[in-house]
Short mmCIF file of N, CA, C and O in Angstrom, two decimals:
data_model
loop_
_atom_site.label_atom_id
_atom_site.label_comp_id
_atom_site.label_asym_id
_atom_site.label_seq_id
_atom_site.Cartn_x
_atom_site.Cartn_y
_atom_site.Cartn_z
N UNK A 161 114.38 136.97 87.42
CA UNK A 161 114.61 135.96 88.41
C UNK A 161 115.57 134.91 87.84
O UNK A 161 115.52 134.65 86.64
N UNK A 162 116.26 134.43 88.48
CA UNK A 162 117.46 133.70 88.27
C UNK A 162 117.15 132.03 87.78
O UNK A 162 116.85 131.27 88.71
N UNK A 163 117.21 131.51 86.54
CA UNK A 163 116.50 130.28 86.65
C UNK A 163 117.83 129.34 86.35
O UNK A 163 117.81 128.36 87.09
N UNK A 164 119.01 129.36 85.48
CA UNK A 164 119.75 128.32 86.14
C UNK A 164 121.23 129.29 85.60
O UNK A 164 121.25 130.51 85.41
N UNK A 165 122.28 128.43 85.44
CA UNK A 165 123.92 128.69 85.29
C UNK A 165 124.70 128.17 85.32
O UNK A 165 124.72 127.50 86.35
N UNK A 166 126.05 127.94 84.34
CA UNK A 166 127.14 127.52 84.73
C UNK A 166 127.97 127.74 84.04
O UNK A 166 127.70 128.16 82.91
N UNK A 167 129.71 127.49 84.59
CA UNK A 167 130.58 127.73 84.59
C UNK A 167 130.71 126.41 83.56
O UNK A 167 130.44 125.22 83.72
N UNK A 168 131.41 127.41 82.09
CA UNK A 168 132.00 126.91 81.05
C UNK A 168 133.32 126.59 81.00
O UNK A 168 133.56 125.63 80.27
N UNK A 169 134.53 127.24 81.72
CA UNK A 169 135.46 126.69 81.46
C UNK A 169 135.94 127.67 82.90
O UNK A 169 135.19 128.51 83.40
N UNK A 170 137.26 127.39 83.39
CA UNK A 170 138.00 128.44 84.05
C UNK A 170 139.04 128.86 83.54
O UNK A 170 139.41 128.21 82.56
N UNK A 171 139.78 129.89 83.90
CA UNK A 171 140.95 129.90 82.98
C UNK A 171 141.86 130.39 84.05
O UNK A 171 141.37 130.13 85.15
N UNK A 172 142.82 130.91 84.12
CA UNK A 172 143.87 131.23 85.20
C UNK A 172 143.61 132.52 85.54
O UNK A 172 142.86 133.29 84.94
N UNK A 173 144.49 132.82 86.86
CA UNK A 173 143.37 134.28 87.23
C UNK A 173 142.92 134.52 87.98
O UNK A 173 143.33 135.44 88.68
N UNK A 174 141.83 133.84 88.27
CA UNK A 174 140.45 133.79 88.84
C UNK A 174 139.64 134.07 87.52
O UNK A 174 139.08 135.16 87.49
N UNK A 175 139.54 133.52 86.76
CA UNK A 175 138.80 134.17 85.44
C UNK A 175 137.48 132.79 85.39
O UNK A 175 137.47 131.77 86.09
N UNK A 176 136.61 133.14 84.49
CA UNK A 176 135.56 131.88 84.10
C UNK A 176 134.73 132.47 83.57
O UNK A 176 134.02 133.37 84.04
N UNK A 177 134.73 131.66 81.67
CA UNK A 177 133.25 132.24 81.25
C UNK A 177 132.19 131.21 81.60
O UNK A 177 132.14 129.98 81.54
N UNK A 178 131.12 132.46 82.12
CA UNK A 178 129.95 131.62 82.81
C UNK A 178 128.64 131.51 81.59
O UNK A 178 128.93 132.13 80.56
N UNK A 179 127.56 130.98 81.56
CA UNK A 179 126.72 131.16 80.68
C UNK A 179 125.59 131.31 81.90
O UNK A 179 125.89 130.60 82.86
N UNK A 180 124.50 131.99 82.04
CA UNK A 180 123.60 132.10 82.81
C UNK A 180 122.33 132.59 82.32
O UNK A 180 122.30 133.67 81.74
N UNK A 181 121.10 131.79 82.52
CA UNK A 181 119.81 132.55 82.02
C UNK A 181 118.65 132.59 83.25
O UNK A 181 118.58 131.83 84.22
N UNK A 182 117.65 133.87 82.85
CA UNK A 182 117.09 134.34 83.85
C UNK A 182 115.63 134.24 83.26
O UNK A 182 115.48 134.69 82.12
N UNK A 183 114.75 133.80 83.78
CA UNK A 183 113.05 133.95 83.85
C UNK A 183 112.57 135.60 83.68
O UNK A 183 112.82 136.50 84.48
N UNK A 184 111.80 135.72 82.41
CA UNK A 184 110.93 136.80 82.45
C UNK A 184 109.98 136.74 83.02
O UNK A 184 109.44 135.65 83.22
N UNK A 185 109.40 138.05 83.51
CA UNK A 185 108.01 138.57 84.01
C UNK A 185 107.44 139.48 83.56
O UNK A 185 107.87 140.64 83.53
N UNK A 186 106.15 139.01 83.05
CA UNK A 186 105.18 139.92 82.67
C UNK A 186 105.21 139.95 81.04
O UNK A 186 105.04 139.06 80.21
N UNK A 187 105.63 142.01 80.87
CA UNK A 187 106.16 141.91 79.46
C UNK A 187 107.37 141.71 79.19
O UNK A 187 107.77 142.01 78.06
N UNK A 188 108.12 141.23 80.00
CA UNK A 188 109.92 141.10 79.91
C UNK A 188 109.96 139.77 79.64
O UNK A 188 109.65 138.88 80.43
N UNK A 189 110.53 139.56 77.98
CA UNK A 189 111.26 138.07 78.25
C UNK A 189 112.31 137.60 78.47
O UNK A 189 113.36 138.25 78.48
N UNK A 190 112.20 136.25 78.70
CA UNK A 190 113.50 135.75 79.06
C UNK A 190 115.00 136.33 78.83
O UNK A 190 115.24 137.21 78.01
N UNK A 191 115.90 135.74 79.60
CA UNK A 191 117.06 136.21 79.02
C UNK A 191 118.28 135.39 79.67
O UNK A 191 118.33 134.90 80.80
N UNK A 192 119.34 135.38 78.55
CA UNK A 192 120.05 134.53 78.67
C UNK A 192 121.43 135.51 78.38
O UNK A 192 121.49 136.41 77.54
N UNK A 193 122.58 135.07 79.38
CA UNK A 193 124.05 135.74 79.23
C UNK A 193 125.27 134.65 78.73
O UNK A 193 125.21 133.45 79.01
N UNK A 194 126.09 135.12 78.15
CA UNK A 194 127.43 134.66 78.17
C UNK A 194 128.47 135.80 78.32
O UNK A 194 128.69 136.75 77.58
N UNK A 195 129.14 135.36 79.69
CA UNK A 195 129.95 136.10 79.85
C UNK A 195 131.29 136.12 80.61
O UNK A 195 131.33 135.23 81.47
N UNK A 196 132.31 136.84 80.55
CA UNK A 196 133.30 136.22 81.75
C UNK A 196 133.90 136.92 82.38
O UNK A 196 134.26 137.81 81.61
N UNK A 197 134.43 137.20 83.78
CA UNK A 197 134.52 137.55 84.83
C UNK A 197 135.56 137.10 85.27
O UNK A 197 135.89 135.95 85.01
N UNK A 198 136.34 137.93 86.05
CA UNK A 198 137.51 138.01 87.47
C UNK A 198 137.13 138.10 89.10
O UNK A 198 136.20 138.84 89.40
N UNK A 199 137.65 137.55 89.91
CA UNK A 199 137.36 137.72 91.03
C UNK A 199 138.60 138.18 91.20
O UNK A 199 139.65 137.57 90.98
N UNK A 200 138.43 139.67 91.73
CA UNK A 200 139.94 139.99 92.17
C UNK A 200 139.67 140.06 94.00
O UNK A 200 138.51 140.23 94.38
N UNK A 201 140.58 139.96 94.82
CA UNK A 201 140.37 139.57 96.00
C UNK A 201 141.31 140.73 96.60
O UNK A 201 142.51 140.89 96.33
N UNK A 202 140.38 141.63 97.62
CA UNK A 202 141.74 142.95 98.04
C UNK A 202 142.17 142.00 99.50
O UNK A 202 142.00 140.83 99.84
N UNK A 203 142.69 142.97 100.00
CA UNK A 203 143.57 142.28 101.46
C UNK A 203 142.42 142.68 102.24
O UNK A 203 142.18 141.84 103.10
N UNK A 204 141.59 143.70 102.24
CA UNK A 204 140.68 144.07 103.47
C UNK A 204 139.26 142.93 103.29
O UNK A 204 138.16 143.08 103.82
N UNK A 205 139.62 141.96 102.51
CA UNK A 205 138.56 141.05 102.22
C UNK A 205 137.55 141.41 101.29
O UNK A 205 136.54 140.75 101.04
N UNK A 206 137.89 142.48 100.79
CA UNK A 206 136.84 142.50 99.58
C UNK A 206 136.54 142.09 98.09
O UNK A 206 137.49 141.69 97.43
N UNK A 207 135.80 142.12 97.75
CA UNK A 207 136.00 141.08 96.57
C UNK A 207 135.08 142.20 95.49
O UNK A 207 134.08 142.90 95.63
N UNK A 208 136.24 141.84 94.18
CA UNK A 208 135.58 142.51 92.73
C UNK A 208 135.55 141.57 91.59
O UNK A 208 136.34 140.73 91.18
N UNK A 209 134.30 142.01 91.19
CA UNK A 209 133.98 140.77 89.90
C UNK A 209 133.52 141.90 88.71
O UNK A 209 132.44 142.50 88.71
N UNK A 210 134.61 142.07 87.69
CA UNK A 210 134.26 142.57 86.44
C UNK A 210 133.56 141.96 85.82
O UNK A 210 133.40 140.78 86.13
N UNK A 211 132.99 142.40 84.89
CA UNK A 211 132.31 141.54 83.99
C UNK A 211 132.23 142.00 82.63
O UNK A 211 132.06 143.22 82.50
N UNK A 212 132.30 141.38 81.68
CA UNK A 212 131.46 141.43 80.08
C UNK A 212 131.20 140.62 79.18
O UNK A 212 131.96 139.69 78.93
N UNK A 213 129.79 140.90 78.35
CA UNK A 213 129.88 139.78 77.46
C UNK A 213 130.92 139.45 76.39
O UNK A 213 131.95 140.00 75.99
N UNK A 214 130.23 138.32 76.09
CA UNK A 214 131.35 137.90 74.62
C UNK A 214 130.73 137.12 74.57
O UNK A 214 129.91 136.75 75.41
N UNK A 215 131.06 136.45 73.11
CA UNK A 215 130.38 135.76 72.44
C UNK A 215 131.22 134.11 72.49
O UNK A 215 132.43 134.17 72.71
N UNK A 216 130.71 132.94 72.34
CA UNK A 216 132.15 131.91 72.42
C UNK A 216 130.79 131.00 71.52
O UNK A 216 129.57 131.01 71.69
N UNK A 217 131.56 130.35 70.63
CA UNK A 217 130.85 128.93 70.01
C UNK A 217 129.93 128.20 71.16
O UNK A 217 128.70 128.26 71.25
N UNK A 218 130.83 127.52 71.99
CA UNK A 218 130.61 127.20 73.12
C UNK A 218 128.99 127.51 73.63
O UNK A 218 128.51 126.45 74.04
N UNK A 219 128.22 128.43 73.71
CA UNK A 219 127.38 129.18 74.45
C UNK A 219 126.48 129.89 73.18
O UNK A 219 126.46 131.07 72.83
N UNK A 220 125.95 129.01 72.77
CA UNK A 220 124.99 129.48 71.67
C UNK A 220 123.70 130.26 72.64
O UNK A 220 123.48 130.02 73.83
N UNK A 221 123.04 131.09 71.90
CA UNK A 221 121.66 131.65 72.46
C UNK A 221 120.84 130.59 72.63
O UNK A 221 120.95 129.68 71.81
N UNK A 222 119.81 130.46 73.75
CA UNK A 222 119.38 129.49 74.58
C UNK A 222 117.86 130.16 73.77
O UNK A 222 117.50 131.34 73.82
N UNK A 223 117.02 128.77 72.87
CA UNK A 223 115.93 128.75 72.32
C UNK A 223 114.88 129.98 73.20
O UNK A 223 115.03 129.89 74.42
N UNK A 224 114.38 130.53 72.98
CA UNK A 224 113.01 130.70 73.76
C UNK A 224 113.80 131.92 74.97
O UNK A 224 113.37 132.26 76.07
N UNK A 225 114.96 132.34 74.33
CA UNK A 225 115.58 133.29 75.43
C UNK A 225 116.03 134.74 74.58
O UNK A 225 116.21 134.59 73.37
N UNK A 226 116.16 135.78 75.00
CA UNK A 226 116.76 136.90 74.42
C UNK A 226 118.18 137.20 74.88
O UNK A 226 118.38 137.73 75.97
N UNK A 227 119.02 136.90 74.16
CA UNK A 227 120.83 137.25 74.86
C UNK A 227 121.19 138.89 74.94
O UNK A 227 121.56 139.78 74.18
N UNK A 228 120.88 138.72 76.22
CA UNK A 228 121.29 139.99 76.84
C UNK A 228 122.82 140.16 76.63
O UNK A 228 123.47 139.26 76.09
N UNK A 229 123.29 141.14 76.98
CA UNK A 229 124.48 141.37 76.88
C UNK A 229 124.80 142.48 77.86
O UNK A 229 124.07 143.47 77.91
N UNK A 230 125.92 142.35 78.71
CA UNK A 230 126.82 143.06 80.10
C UNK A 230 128.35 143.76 79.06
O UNK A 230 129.48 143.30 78.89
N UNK A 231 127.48 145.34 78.42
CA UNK A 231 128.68 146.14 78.58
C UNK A 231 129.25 146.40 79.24
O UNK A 231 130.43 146.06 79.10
N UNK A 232 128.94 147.05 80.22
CA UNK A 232 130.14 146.96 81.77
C UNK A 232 129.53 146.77 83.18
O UNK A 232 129.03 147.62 83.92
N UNK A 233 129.65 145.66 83.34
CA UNK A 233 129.64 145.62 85.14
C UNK A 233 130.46 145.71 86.25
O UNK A 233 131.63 145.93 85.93
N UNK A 234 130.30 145.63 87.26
CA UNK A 234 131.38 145.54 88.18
C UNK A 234 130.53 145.62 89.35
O UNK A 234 129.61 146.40 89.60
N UNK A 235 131.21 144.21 90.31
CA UNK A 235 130.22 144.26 91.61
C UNK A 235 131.14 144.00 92.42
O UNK A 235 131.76 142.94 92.57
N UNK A 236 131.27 145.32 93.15
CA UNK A 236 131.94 144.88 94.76
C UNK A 236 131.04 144.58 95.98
O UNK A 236 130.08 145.20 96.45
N UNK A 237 131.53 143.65 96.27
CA UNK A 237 131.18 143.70 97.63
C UNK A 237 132.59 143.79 98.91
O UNK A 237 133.68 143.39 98.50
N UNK A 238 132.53 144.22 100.17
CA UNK A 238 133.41 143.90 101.63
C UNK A 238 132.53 143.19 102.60
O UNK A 238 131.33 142.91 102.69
N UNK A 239 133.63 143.01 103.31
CA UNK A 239 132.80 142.00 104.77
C UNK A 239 132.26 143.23 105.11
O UNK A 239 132.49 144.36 104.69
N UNK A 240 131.45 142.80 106.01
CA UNK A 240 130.36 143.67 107.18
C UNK A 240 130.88 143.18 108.39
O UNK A 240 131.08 141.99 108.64
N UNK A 241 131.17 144.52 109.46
CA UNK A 241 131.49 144.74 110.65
C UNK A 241 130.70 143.06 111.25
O UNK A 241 131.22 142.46 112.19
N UNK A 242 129.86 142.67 110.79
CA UNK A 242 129.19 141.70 111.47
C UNK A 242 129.84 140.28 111.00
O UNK A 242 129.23 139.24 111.23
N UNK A 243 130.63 140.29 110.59
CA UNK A 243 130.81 139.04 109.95
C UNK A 243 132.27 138.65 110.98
O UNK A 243 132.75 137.54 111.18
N UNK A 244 132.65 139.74 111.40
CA UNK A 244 134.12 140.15 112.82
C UNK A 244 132.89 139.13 114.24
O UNK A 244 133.45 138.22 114.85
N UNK A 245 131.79 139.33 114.49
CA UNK A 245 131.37 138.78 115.32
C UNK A 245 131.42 137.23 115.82
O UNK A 245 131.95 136.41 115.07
N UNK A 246 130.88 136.80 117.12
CA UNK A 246 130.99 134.79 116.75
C UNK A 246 129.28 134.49 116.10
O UNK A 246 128.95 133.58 115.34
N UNK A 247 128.46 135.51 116.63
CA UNK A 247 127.29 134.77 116.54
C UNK A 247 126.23 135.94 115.50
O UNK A 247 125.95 137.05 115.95
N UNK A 248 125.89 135.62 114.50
CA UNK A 248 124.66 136.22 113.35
C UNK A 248 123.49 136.44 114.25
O UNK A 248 122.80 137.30 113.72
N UNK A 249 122.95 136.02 115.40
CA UNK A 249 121.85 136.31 115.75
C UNK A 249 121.60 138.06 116.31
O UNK A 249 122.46 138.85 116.69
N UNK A 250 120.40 138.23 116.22
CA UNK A 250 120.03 140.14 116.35
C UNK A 250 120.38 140.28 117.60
O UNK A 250 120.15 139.42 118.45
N UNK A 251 120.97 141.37 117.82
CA UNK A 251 121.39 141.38 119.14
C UNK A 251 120.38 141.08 120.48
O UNK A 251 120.74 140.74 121.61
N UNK A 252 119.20 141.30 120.04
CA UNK A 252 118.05 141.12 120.95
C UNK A 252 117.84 139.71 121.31
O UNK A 252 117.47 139.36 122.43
N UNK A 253 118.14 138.75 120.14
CA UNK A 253 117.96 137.88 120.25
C UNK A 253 119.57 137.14 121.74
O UNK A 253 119.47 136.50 122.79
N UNK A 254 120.62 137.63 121.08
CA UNK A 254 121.60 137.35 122.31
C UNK A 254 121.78 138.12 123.73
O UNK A 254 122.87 137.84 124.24
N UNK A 255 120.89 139.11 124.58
CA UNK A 255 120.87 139.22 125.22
C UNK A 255 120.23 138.53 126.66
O UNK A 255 119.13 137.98 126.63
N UNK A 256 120.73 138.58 127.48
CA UNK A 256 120.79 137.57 128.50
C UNK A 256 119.31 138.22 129.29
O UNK A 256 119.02 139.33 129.73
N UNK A 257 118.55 136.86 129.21
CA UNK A 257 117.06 137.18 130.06
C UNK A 257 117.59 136.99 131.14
O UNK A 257 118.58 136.42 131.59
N UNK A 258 116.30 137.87 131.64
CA UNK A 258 116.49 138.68 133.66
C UNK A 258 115.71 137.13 133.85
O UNK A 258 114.77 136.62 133.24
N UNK A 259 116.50 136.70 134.91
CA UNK A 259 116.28 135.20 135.82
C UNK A 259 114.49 135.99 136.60
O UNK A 259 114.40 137.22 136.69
N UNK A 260 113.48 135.22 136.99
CA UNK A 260 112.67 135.83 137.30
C UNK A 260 112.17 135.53 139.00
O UNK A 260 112.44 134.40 139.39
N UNK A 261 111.65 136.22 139.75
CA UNK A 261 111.88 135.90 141.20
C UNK A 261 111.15 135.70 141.56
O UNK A 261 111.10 135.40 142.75
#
C-alpha cells in the first residue's frame, strides 16, 4: 500500500527521479524506491512511463524500510472510449425516465 512520495528533482524530457515508499502487510516489510522515469506521450493520447532504479546520494534508504529495486518496468496506459464521452455517469444512470400517467 502506498504510504507517501516525491519528486527529487526533474530533469528535461519529461524525466524525474522520484523516491517513493510503501507500507508492508503481514509478513512483507516495508519498502522503499528510488527511481527515475520518462513520460513519453504518443499522439493517440497514450502515455508510457519507463522506469528503473538507481541509486543517488540524494535518496538514502528510508530507516525501518527495505529498498526495493525496479529492474524493468514499464506502464502504459490509453484513454478509454469513455473518456470521448460528456458525461462519466453508467449509462443507466443517464437514461431518460418514462414521465408517469
Amino acid at each position: 500500500m502506498y504510504k507517501e512520495g516525491k519528486v527529487v528533482e526533474f530533469y528535461a524530457n519529461n524525466m524525474a527521479l522520484y523516491n517513493e515508499s510503501y507500507k508492508g502487510k503481514l509478513v512483507v516489510s516495508s519498502r522503499d524506491f528510488c527511481f527515475i522515469t520518462k513520460k513519453v506521450f504518443e499522439a493517440d493520447g497514450s502515455i508510457i512511463l519507463p522506469a528503473v532504479s538507481v541509486e543517488d546520494p540524494r535518496v538514502p534508504p528510508t530507516k525501518g524500510n527495505v529498498r526495493a529495486r525496479l529492474i524493468t518496468c514499464l506502464l502504459y496506459t490509453s484513454p478509454s472510449p469513455r473518456d470521448l464521452s460528456t458525461s462519466r455517469m453508467p449509462s443507466s444512470a443517464c437514461k431518460k425516465k418514462k414521465k408517469k400517467k
